[in-house]
Short mmCIF file of C-alpha atoms in Angstrom, two decimals:
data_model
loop_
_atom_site.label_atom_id
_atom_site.label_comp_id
_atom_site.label_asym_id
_atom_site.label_seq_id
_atom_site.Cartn_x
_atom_site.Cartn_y
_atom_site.Cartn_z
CA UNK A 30 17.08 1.78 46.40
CA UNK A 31 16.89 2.50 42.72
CA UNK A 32 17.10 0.10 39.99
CA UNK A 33 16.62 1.56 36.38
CA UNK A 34 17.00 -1.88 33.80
CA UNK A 35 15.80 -4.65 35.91
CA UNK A 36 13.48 -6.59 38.77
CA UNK A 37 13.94 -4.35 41.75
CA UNK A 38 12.89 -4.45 45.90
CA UNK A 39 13.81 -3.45 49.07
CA UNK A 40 14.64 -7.02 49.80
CA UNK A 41 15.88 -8.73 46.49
CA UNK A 42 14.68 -8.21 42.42
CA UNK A 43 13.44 -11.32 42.28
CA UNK A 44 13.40 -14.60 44.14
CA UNK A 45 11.83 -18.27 43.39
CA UNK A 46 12.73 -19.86 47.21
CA UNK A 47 10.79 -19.43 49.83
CA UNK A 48 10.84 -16.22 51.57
CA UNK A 49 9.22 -15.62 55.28
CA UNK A 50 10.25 -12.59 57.80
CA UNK A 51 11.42 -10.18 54.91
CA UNK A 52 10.89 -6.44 55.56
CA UNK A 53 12.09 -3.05 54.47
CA UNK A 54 10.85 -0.15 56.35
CA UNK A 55 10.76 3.54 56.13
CA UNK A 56 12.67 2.84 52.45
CA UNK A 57 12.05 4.37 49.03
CA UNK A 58 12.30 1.82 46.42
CA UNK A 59 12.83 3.71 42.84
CA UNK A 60 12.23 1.58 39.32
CA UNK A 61 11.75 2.61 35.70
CA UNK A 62 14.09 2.88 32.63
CA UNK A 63 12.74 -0.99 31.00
CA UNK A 64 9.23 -2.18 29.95
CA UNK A 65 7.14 -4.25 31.86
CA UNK A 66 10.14 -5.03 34.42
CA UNK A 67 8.61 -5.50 38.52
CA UNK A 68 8.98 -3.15 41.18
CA UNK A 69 8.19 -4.12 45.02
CA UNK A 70 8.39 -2.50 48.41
CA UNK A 71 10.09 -6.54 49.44
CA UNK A 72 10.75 -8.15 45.86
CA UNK A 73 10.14 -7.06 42.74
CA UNK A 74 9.50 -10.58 40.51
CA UNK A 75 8.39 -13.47 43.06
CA UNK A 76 8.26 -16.60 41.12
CA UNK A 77 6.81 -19.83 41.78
CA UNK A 78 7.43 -19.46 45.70
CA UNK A 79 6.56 -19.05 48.82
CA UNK A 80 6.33 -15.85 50.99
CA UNK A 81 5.05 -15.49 54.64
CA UNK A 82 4.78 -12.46 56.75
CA UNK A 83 6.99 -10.18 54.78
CA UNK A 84 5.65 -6.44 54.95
CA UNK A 85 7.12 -2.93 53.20
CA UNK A 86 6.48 0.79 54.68
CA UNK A 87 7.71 3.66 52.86
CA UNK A 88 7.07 4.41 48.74
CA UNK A 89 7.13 2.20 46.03
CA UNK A 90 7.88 4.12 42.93
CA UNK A 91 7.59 2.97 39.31
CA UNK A 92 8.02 6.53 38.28
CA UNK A 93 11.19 7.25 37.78
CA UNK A 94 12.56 8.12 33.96
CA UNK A 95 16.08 7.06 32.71
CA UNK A 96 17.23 9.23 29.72
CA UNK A 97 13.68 11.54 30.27
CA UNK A 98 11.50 8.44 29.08
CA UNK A 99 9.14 6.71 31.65
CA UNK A 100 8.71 2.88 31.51
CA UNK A 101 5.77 1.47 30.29
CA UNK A 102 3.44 -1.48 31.23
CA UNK A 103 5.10 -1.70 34.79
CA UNK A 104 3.93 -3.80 37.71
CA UNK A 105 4.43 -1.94 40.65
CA UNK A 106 3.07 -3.60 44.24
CA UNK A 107 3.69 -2.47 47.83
CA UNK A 108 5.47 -5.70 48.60
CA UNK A 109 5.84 -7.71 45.26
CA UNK A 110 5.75 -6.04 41.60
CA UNK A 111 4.75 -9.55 40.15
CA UNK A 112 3.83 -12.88 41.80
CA UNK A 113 3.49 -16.13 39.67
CA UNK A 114 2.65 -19.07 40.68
CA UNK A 115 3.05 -18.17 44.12
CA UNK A 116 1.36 -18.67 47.68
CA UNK A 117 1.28 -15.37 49.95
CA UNK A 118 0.09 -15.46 53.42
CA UNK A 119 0.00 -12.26 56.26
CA UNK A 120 1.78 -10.04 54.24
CA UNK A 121 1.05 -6.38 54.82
CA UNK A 122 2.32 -2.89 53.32
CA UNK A 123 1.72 0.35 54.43
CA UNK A 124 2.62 2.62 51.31
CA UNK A 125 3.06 5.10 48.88
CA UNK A 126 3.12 3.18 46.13
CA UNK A 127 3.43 5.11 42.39
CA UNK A 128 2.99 4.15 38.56
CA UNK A 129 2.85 6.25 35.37
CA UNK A 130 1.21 5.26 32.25
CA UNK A 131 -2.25 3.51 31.32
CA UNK A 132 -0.69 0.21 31.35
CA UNK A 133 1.18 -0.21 34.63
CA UNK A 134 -0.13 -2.65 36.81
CA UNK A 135 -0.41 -1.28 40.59
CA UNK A 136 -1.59 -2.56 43.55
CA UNK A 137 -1.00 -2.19 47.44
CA UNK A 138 0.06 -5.70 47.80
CA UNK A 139 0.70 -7.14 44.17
CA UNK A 140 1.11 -5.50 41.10
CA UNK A 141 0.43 -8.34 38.83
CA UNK A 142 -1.16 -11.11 40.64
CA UNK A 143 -0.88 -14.40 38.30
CA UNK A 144 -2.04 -17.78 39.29
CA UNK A 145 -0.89 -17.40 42.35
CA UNK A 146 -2.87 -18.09 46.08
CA UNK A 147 -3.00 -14.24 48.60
CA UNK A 148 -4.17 -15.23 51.98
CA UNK A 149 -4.47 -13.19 55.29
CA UNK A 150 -2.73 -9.79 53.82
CA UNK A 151 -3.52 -6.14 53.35
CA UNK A 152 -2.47 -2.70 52.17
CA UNK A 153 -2.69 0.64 54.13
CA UNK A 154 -1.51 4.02 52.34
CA UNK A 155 -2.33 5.08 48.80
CA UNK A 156 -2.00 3.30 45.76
CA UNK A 157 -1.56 6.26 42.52
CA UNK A 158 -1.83 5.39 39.26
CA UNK A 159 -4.40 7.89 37.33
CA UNK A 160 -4.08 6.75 34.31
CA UNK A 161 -4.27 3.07 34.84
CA UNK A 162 -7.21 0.87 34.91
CA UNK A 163 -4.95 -1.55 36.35
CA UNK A 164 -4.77 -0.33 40.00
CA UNK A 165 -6.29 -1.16 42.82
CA UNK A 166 -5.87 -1.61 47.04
CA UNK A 167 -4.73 -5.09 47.29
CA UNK A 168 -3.60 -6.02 43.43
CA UNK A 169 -3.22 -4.10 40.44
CA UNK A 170 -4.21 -6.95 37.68
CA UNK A 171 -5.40 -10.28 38.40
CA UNK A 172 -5.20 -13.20 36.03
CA UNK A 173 -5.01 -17.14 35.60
CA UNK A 174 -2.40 -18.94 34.19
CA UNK A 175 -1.90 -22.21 31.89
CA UNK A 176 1.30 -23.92 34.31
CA UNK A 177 2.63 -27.02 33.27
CA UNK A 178 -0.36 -27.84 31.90
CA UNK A 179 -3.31 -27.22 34.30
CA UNK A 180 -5.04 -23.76 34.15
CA UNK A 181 -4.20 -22.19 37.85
CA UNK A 182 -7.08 -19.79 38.68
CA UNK A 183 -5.77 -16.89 40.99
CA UNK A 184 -7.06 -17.04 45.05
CA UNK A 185 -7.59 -14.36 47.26
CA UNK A 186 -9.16 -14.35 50.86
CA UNK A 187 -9.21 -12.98 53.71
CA UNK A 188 -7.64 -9.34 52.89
CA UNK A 189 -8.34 -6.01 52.94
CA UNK A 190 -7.28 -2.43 51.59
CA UNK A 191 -7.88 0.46 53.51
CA UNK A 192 -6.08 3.34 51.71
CA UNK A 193 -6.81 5.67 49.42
CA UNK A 194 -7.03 4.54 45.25
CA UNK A 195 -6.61 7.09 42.69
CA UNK A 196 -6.80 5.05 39.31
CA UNK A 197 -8.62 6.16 36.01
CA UNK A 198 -12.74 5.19 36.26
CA UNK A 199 -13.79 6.31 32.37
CA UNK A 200 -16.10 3.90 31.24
CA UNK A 201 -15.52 1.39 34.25
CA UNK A 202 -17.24 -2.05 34.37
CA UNK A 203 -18.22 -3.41 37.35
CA UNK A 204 -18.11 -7.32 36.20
CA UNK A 205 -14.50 -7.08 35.48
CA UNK A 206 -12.88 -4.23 37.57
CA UNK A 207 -12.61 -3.44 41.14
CA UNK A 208 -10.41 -0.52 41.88
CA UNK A 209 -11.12 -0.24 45.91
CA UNK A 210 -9.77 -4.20 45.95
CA UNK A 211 -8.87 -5.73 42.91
CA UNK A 212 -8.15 -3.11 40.15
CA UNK A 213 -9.19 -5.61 36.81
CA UNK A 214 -9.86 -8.94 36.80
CA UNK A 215 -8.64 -10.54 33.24
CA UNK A 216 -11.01 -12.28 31.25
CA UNK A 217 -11.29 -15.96 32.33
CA UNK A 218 -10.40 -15.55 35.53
CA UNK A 219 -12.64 -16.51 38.20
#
């Protein structure tokens, strides 16, 4: 699956219904070609929704040039580029999940994890982004989030990683990032 100008995922690009029982296996899911867009092994943008045991095996890759230039500031997870706002329960991937540049949010579950509630999930595989701070096993960025009104601090329990992390360690700071887990907790966030 290759999308190279929007939200792509094995599944859907983005969804903001409730999702439970999604899966794409043994599948290559391809993004690049537009800054900042989500890539996900399941969905690529899950907004303000639910999503219950959906899992993703095969390679997540937010690698992939359009024209010879490489997207920037992607969010590249094993089952969901971005969630916000969202609840996730026993979700699992099992990956080879890929982003380029210093910027790109990667993670074995969620790239960019916003305000949004991760229960019971984990990530297997290897999560490769060497030049980003903002990788890690289960998400790749972790923030909270003003919505409609009421600051939404981010919740994760009860999941693991056990792949392998290659993401860039210069000058890392233990009170704010967590590569083997979390890859970097924004400022604020709790």
């Amino acid at each position: 699956i290759t999308g190279l100008g929007g939200y792509v995922g094995g599944v859907t690009g983005e969804t903001s219904v409730n999702i439970s029982d999604c899966f794409a296996t043994e599948t290559t899911v391809n993004g690049g070609g537009s800054e900042g867009l989500p890539v996900g092994g399941v969905v690529g943008n899950l907004y303000k929704a639910t999503a219950k045991n959906c899992y993703f095996t095969g390679t997540v890759n937010g690698t992939t040039p359009v024209d010879d230039t490489y997207s920037t500031n992607l969010e590249v997870g094993g089952i969901f580029g971005r969630a916000y706002g969202c609840t996730i329960d026993r979700c699992f991937s099992k990956a080879n999940i890929l982003g380029y540049d210093s910027k790109a949010n990667v993670g074995g579950v969620v790239g960019t994890f916003i305000a949004s509630q991760l229960t019971n999930s984990y990530a297997t595989g290897r999560v490769q982004s060497s030049a980003s701070k903002l990788a890690g096993g289960i998400t790749g960025r972790v923030l909270a989030y003003t919505i409609d009104g009421t600051l939404i601090q981010p919740v994760i329990k009860n999941c693991y990683t056990a792949g392998t992390i290659d993401a860039e360690t210069y000058q890392y700071n233990p009170d704010t990032e967590y590569r083997e887990t979390l890859g970097t907790v924004d400022e604020g966030t709790t």
